[in-house]
PDB file of C-alpha atoms in Angstrom:
ATOM      1  CA  MET O   1       0.000   0.000   0.000  1.00  0.00           C
ATOM      2  CA  ILE O   2       1.297   3.467  -0.944  1.00  0.00           C
ATOM      3  CA  ARG O   3       1.816   5.437   2.243  1.00  0.00           C
ATOM      4  CA  PHE O   4       2.351   8.846   0.578  1.00  0.00           C
ATOM      5  CA  ASP O   5       0.952  10.537  -2.499  1.00  0.00           C
ATOM      6  CA  ALA O   6       3.713  13.178  -2.688  1.00  0.00           C
ATOM      7  CA  VAL O   7       7.198  13.817  -1.331  1.00  0.00           C
ATOM      8  CA  LEU O   8       8.062  17.382  -0.383  1.00  0.00           C
ATOM      9  CA  SER O   9      11.768  17.942   0.161  1.00  0.00           C
ATOM     10  CA  ASP O  10      13.876  20.790   1.436  1.00  0.00           C
ATOM     11  CA  LEU O  11      16.814  21.801  -0.767  1.00  0.00           C
ATOM     12  CA  ASP O  12      19.621  23.097   1.467  1.00  0.00           C
ATOM     13  CA  GLY O  13      20.901  20.651   4.031  1.00  0.00           C
ATOM     14  CA  VAL O  14      19.046  17.778   2.348  1.00  0.00           C
ATOM     15  CA  LEU O  15      19.552  17.584  -1.420  1.00  0.00           C
ATOM     16  CA  ARG O  16      22.166  20.360  -1.620  1.00  0.00           C
ATOM     17  CA  GLN O  17      25.097  20.499   0.770  1.00  0.00           C
ATOM     18  CA  PHE O  18      27.683  23.220   1.352  1.00  0.00           C
ATOM     19  CA  ASP O  19      31.342  22.826   2.261  1.00  0.00           C
ATOM     20  CA  HIS O  20      31.176  23.967   5.903  1.00  0.00           C
ATOM     21  CA  GLY O  21      34.921  23.523   6.274  1.00  0.00           C
ATOM     22  CA  VAL O  22      35.525  26.202   3.659  1.00  0.00           C
ATOM     23  CA  GLN O  23      32.995  28.476   5.374  1.00  0.00           C
ATOM     24  CA  ALA O  24      34.800  28.049   8.701  1.00  0.00           C
ATOM     25  CA  GLU O  25      38.171  28.701   7.072  1.00  0.00           C
ATOM     26  CA  ILE O  26      36.951  31.981   5.544  1.00  0.00           C
ATOM     27  CA  GLU O  27      35.547  33.091   8.905  1.00  0.00           C
ATOM     28  CA  ALA O  28      38.816  32.257  10.669  1.00  0.00           C
ATOM     29  CA  ARG O  29      40.980  33.967   8.055  1.00  0.00           C
ATOM     30  CA  TYR O  30      39.012  37.219   8.186  1.00  0.00           C
ATOM     31  CA  GLY O  31      38.087  37.018  11.872  1.00  0.00           C
ATOM     32  CA  LEU O  32      34.461  37.829  11.036  1.00  0.00           C
ATOM     33  CA  PRO O  33      31.234  36.097  12.178  1.00  0.00           C
ATOM     34  CA  LEU O  34      30.020  35.490   8.633  1.00  0.00           C
ATOM     35  CA  ARG O  35      27.545  32.665   9.260  1.00  0.00           C
ATOM     36  CA  LYS O  36      25.950  34.253  12.315  1.00  0.00           C
ATOM     37  CA  THR O  37      25.609  37.573  10.489  1.00  0.00           C
ATOM     38  CA  ALA O  38      24.459  36.181   7.135  1.00  0.00           C
ATOM     39  CA  PHE O  39      21.741  34.036   8.691  1.00  0.00           C
ATOM     40  CA  ASP O  40      20.506  36.622  11.171  1.00  0.00           C
ATOM     41  CA  PRO O  41      16.702  36.585  10.624  1.00  0.00           C
ATOM     42  CA  ALA O  42      16.690  40.353  10.185  1.00  0.00           C
ATOM     43  CA  LEU O  43      19.060  40.056   7.231  1.00  0.00           C
ATOM     44  CA  ILE O  44      18.017  36.798   5.596  1.00  0.00           C
ATOM     45  CA  GLY O  45      14.268  37.313   6.029  1.00  0.00           C
ATOM     46  CA  PRO O  46      13.706  39.906   3.269  1.00  0.00           C
ATOM     47  CA  PRO O  47      15.438  38.034   0.411  1.00  0.00           C
ATOM     48  CA  THR O  48      13.738  34.754   1.292  1.00  0.00           C
ATOM     49  CA  LEU O  49      10.358  36.498   1.213  1.00  0.00           C
ATOM     50  CA  GLY O  50      10.899  38.151  -2.147  1.00  0.00           C
ATOM     51  CA  LEU O  51      11.490  41.574  -0.613  1.00  0.00           C
ATOM     52  CA  ALA O  52      15.162  41.813  -1.585  1.00  0.00           C
ATOM     53  CA  THR O  53      17.637  40.149  -3.935  1.00  0.00           C
ATOM     54  CA  GLU O  54      20.620  37.979  -3.081  1.00  0.00           C
ATOM     55  CA  SER O  55      22.947  40.850  -4.021  1.00  0.00           C
ATOM     56  CA  GLU O  56      21.066  43.190  -1.668  1.00  0.00           C
ATOM     57  CA  TRP O  57      21.389  40.535   1.052  1.00  0.00           C
ATOM     58  CA  ALA O  58      25.147  40.432   0.414  1.00  0.00           C
ATOM     59  CA  GLU O  59      25.345  44.204   0.786  1.00  0.00           C
ATOM     60  CA  SER O  60      23.424  44.020   4.062  1.00  0.00           C
ATOM     61  CA  ILE O  61      25.943  41.474   5.404  1.00  0.00           C
ATOM     62  CA  VAL O  62      28.855  43.705   4.404  1.00  0.00           C
ATOM     63  CA  ALA O  63      27.219  46.666   6.151  1.00  0.00           C
ATOM     64  CA  ALA O  64      26.517  44.623   9.306  1.00  0.00           C
ATOM     65  CA  LEU O  65      30.181  43.576   9.392  1.00  0.00           C
ATOM     66  CA  GLY O  66      31.376  47.178   9.303  1.00  0.00           C
ATOM     67  CA  GLY O  67      31.372  47.949   5.608  1.00  0.00           C
ATOM     68  CA  GLY O  68      35.123  47.774   5.032  1.00  0.00           C
ATOM     69  CA  GLU O  69      36.980  46.208   2.124  1.00  0.00           C
ATOM     70  CA  ALA O  70      37.876  43.151   4.195  1.00  0.00           C
ATOM     71  CA  ALA O  71      34.201  42.589   4.987  1.00  0.00           C
ATOM     72  CA  ARG O  72      33.294  42.955   1.315  1.00  0.00           C
ATOM     73  CA  GLN O  73      35.950  40.443   0.248  1.00  0.00           C
ATOM     74  CA  ALA O  74      34.990  38.001   3.005  1.00  0.00           C
ATOM     75  CA  VAL O  75      31.318  38.105   2.000  1.00  0.00           C
ATOM     76  CA  ALA O  76      32.204  37.635  -1.670  1.00  0.00           C
ATOM     77  CA  GLU O  77      34.235  34.530  -0.810  1.00  0.00           C
ATOM     78  CA  PHE O  78      31.527  33.250   1.536  1.00  0.00           C
ATOM     79  CA  LEU O  79      28.898  33.442  -1.198  1.00  0.00           C
ATOM     80  CA  GLU O  80      31.142  31.446  -3.540  1.00  0.00           C
ATOM     81  CA  VAL O  81      31.634  28.529  -1.136  1.00  0.00           C
ATOM     82  CA  PRO O  82      31.256  25.296  -3.126  1.00  0.00           C
ATOM     83  CA  PHE O  83      27.998  23.393  -2.950  1.00  0.00           C
ATOM     84  CA  PHE O  84      27.138  19.971  -4.260  1.00  0.00           C
ATOM     85  CA  VAL O  85      24.338  17.432  -4.611  1.00  0.00           C
ATOM     86  CA  ASP O  86      24.007  14.641  -2.067  1.00  0.00           C
ATOM     87  CA  GLU O  87      23.873  11.847  -4.638  1.00  0.00           C
ATOM     88  CA  GLU O  88      22.366   9.360  -2.197  1.00  0.00           C
ATOM     89  CA  VAL O  89      19.460  11.729  -1.536  1.00  0.00           C
ATOM     90  CA  ARG O  90      19.071  12.406  -5.243  1.00  0.00           C
ATOM     91  CA  ALA O  91      18.791   8.657  -5.887  1.00  0.00           C
ATOM     92  CA  LEU O  92      16.214   8.216  -3.121  1.00  0.00           C
ATOM     93  CA  LEU O  93      14.084  11.093  -4.419  1.00  0.00           C
ATOM     94  CA  ALA O  94      14.385   9.850  -7.995  1.00  0.00           C
ATOM     95  CA  SER O  95      13.200   6.423  -6.837  1.00  0.00           C
ATOM     96  CA  ALA O  96      10.211   7.980  -5.051  1.00  0.00           C
ATOM     97  CA  GLN O  97       9.451  10.042  -8.142  1.00  0.00           C
ATOM     98  CA  ARG O  98       8.712   6.875 -10.101  1.00  0.00           C
ATOM     99  CA  HIS O  99       5.593   6.580  -7.914  1.00  0.00           C
ATOM    100  CA  VAL O 100       4.595  10.069  -6.718  1.00  0.00           C
ATOM    101  CA  PRO O 101       5.349  13.746  -7.406  1.00  0.00           C
ATOM    102  CA  VAL O 102       8.491  15.101  -5.737  1.00  0.00           C
ATOM    103  CA  ILE O 103       8.469  18.823  -5.000  1.00  0.00           C
ATOM    104  CA  LEU O 104      11.249  21.012  -3.614  1.00  0.00           C
ATOM    105  CA  VAL O 105      10.069  23.318  -0.829  1.00  0.00           C
ATOM    106  CA  THR O 106      12.804  25.797  -0.002  1.00  0.00           C
ATOM    107  CA  ASN O 107      13.422  29.066   1.755  1.00  0.00           C
ATOM    108  CA  ALA O 108      15.367  30.537  -1.133  1.00  0.00           C
ATOM    109  CA  MET O 109      16.371  33.736  -2.847  1.00  0.00           C
ATOM    110  CA  ASP O 110      15.993  35.039  -6.384  1.00  0.00           C
ATOM    111  CA  THR O 111      18.998  32.975  -7.531  1.00  0.00           C
ATOM    112  CA  VAL O 112      17.571  29.535  -6.676  1.00  0.00           C
ATOM    113  CA  GLU O 113      16.832  28.556 -10.281  1.00  0.00           C
ATOM    114  CA  GLU O 114      20.368  29.550 -11.313  1.00  0.00           C
ATOM    115  CA  HIS O 115      21.767  27.420  -8.490  1.00  0.00           C
ATOM    116  CA  LEU O 116      19.604  24.476  -9.525  1.00  0.00           C
ATOM    117  CA  ASP O 117      20.959  24.848 -13.061  1.00  0.00           C
ATOM    118  CA  ARG O 118      24.536  24.743 -11.726  1.00  0.00           C
ATOM    119  CA  LEU O 119      23.679  21.527  -9.878  1.00  0.00           C
ATOM    120  CA  GLY O 120      21.907  19.954 -12.839  1.00  0.00           C
ATOM    121  CA  LEU O 121      18.677  19.914 -10.825  1.00  0.00           C
ATOM    122  CA  ARG O 122      16.545  22.505 -12.642  1.00  0.00           C
ATOM    123  CA  HIS O 123      14.156  19.884 -14.002  1.00  0.00           C
ATOM    124  CA  PHE O 124      14.888  17.130 -11.494  1.00  0.00           C
ATOM    125  CA  THR O 125      11.714  17.525  -9.428  1.00  0.00           C
ATOM    126  CA  ASP O 126       8.108  17.956 -10.485  1.00  0.00           C
ATOM    127  CA  ASP O 127       7.853  21.465  -9.073  1.00  0.00           C
ATOM    128  CA  LEU O 128       9.680  24.080  -7.035  1.00  0.00           C
ATOM    129  CA  VAL O 129       8.017  26.007  -4.222  1.00  0.00           C
ATOM    130  CA  SER O 130      10.447  28.822  -3.471  1.00  0.00           C
ATOM    131  CA  SER O 131       9.711  31.164  -0.584  1.00  0.00           C
ATOM    132  CA  HIS O 132      11.081  34.039  -2.681  1.00  0.00           C
ATOM    133  CA  ARG O 133       8.421  33.397  -5.334  1.00  0.00           C
ATOM    134  CA  VAL O 134       5.432  32.583  -3.117  1.00  0.00           C
ATOM    135  CA  ARG O 135       6.324  35.259  -0.516  1.00  0.00           C
ATOM    136  CA  VAL O 136       5.968  32.955   2.489  1.00  0.00           C
ATOM    137  CA  ALA O 137       8.703  30.936   4.182  1.00  0.00           C
ATOM    138  CA  LYS O 138       8.964  27.807   6.311  1.00  0.00           C
ATOM    139  CA  PRO O 139       7.783  27.225   8.970  1.00  0.00           C
ATOM    140  CA  ASP O 140       4.713  29.283   7.981  1.00  0.00           C
ATOM    141  CA  PRO O 141       1.927  26.720   7.330  1.00  0.00           C
ATOM    142  CA  ARG O 142       0.955  28.402   4.058  1.00  0.00           C
ATOM    143  CA  ILE O 143       4.097  27.280   2.200  1.00  0.00           C
ATOM    144  CA  TYR O 144       3.322  23.645   3.028  1.00  0.00           C
ATOM    145  CA  GLU O 145      -0.263  24.122   1.878  1.00  0.00           C
ATOM    146  CA  ILE O 146       0.970  25.619  -1.400  1.00  0.00           C
ATOM    147  CA  ALA O 147       3.272  22.633  -1.931  1.00  0.00           C
ATOM    148  CA  ALA O 148       0.479  20.138  -1.236  1.00  0.00           C
ATOM    149  CA  GLU O 149      -1.829  22.041  -3.617  1.00  0.00           C
ATOM    150  CA  ARG O 150       0.827  21.931  -6.336  1.00  0.00           C
ATOM    151  CA  ALA O 151       1.198  18.189  -5.765  1.00  0.00           C
ATOM    152  CA  GLY O 152      -2.582  17.845  -5.999  1.00  0.00           C
ATOM    153  CA  VAL O 153      -2.883  15.925  -2.737  1.00  0.00           C
ATOM    154  CA  PRO O 154      -4.096  16.674   0.799  1.00  0.00           C
ATOM    155  CA  PRO O 155      -1.404  17.519   3.380  1.00  0.00           C
ATOM    156  CA  GLU O 156      -1.956  14.280   5.306  1.00  0.00           C
ATOM    157  CA  ARG O 157      -0.867  12.315   2.211  1.00  0.00           C
ATOM    158  CA  CYS O 158       2.461  14.204   1.957  1.00  0.00           C
ATOM    159  CA  LEU O 159       5.881  13.182   3.234  1.00  0.00           C
ATOM    160  CA  PHE O 160       7.931  16.256   4.181  1.00  0.00           C
ATOM    161  CA  VAL O 161      11.725  16.144   4.605  1.00  0.00           C
ATOM    162  CA  ASP O 162      13.827  18.936   6.140  1.00  0.00           C
ATOM    163  CA  ASP O 163      17.035  19.275   8.119  1.00  0.00           C
ATOM    164  CA  ARG O 164      15.506  21.874  10.466  1.00  0.00           C
ATOM    165  CA  LEU O 165      13.274  20.399  13.149  1.00  0.00           C
ATOM    166  CA  PRO O 166      10.975  23.474  13.487  1.00  0.00           C
ATOM    167  CA  ASN O 167      10.144  23.130   9.786  1.00  0.00           C
ATOM    168  CA  VAL O 168       9.383  19.435  10.223  1.00  0.00           C
ATOM    169  CA  GLU O 169       7.190  20.116  13.246  1.00  0.00           C
ATOM    170  CA  ALA O 170       5.215  22.720  11.309  1.00  0.00           C
ATOM    171  CA  ALA O 171       4.560  20.172   8.557  1.00  0.00           C
ATOM    172  CA  ARG O 172       3.482  17.574  11.108  1.00  0.00           C
ATOM    173  CA  ALA O 173       1.048  20.096  12.594  1.00  0.00           C
ATOM    174  CA  LEU O 174      -0.729  20.100   9.216  1.00  0.00           C
ATOM    175  CA  GLY O 175      -0.971  16.314   9.244  1.00  0.00           C
ATOM    176  CA  MET O 176       2.047  15.598   7.038  1.00  0.00           C
ATOM    177  CA  THR O 177       4.485  12.797   7.814  1.00  0.00           C
ATOM    178  CA  GLY O 178       7.662  14.607   8.764  1.00  0.00           C
ATOM    179  CA  VAL O 179      11.265  13.409   8.489  1.00  0.00           C
ATOM    180  CA  HIS O 180      13.947  15.287  10.392  1.00  0.00           C
ATOM    181  CA  PHE O 181      16.860  14.810   8.001  1.00  0.00           C
ATOM    182  CA  ARG O 182      20.358  14.310   9.372  1.00  0.00           C
ATOM    183  CA  THR O 183      21.677  11.727   6.909  1.00  0.00           C
ATOM    184  CA  ALA O 184      20.328   9.990   3.824  1.00  0.00           C
ATOM    185  CA  ALA O 185      19.575   6.983   6.030  1.00  0.00           C
ATOM    186  CA  ASP O 186      16.786   9.000   7.718  1.00  0.00           C
ATOM    187  CA  LEU O 187      15.041   9.417   4.371  1.00  0.00           C
ATOM    188  CA  ALA O 188      15.780   5.874   3.216  1.00  0.00           C
ATOM    189  CA  ALA O 189      14.205   4.427   6.360  1.00  0.00           C
ATOM    190  CA  VAL O 190      10.907   6.229   5.748  1.00  0.00           C
ATOM    191  CA  LEU O 191      10.803   5.493   2.033  1.00  0.00           C
ATOM    192  CA  ALA O 192      11.538   1.798   2.511  1.00  0.00           C
ATOM    193  CA  GLY O 193       8.365  -0.069   1.667  1.00  0.00           C
ATOM    194  CA  ALA O 194       6.439   3.151   1.124  1.00  0.00           C
ATOM    195  CA  PHE O 195       5.434   2.345  -2.447  1.00  0.00           C
TER     196      PHE O 195
END
């Protein structure tokens, strides 16, 4: 018996991974709190809600770090940190996609489609629900509802996968089956025997 009629997956921290070692090295070399500053809700909120661009976000980080040339260079390097596809996750999602729609649900900026192109993922999933485009971000219930609507199934028939527990809990509150992703094994365990 099919347990889910759609799989909704986060992008960053699930399907796409960043080289955190390189991020830490840049922070150490410049002596600047890049990650803490960049992901401060006051700075990252507007671009993920379609109220600013990624380049405007970058400028806001530079300003928050003091606005000097070192800050500008550090932010430029930080934004170029390599990212890559978790091939095990890609294979699991591709396997699920033989049975049900797979939709990416991501808190993203205006560059998300460009990044998906760089990863070879632009047309990998059946749809993309980007917070920048729909103007609502996880864990707001509306973004999950939009994703379920796009999949054409009720929330309680959706499997939702995310590396952030508050996002998973918000999905569960709508009746979705939630997977708190830490490794591909977490997703594999739920998908085993699901179809």
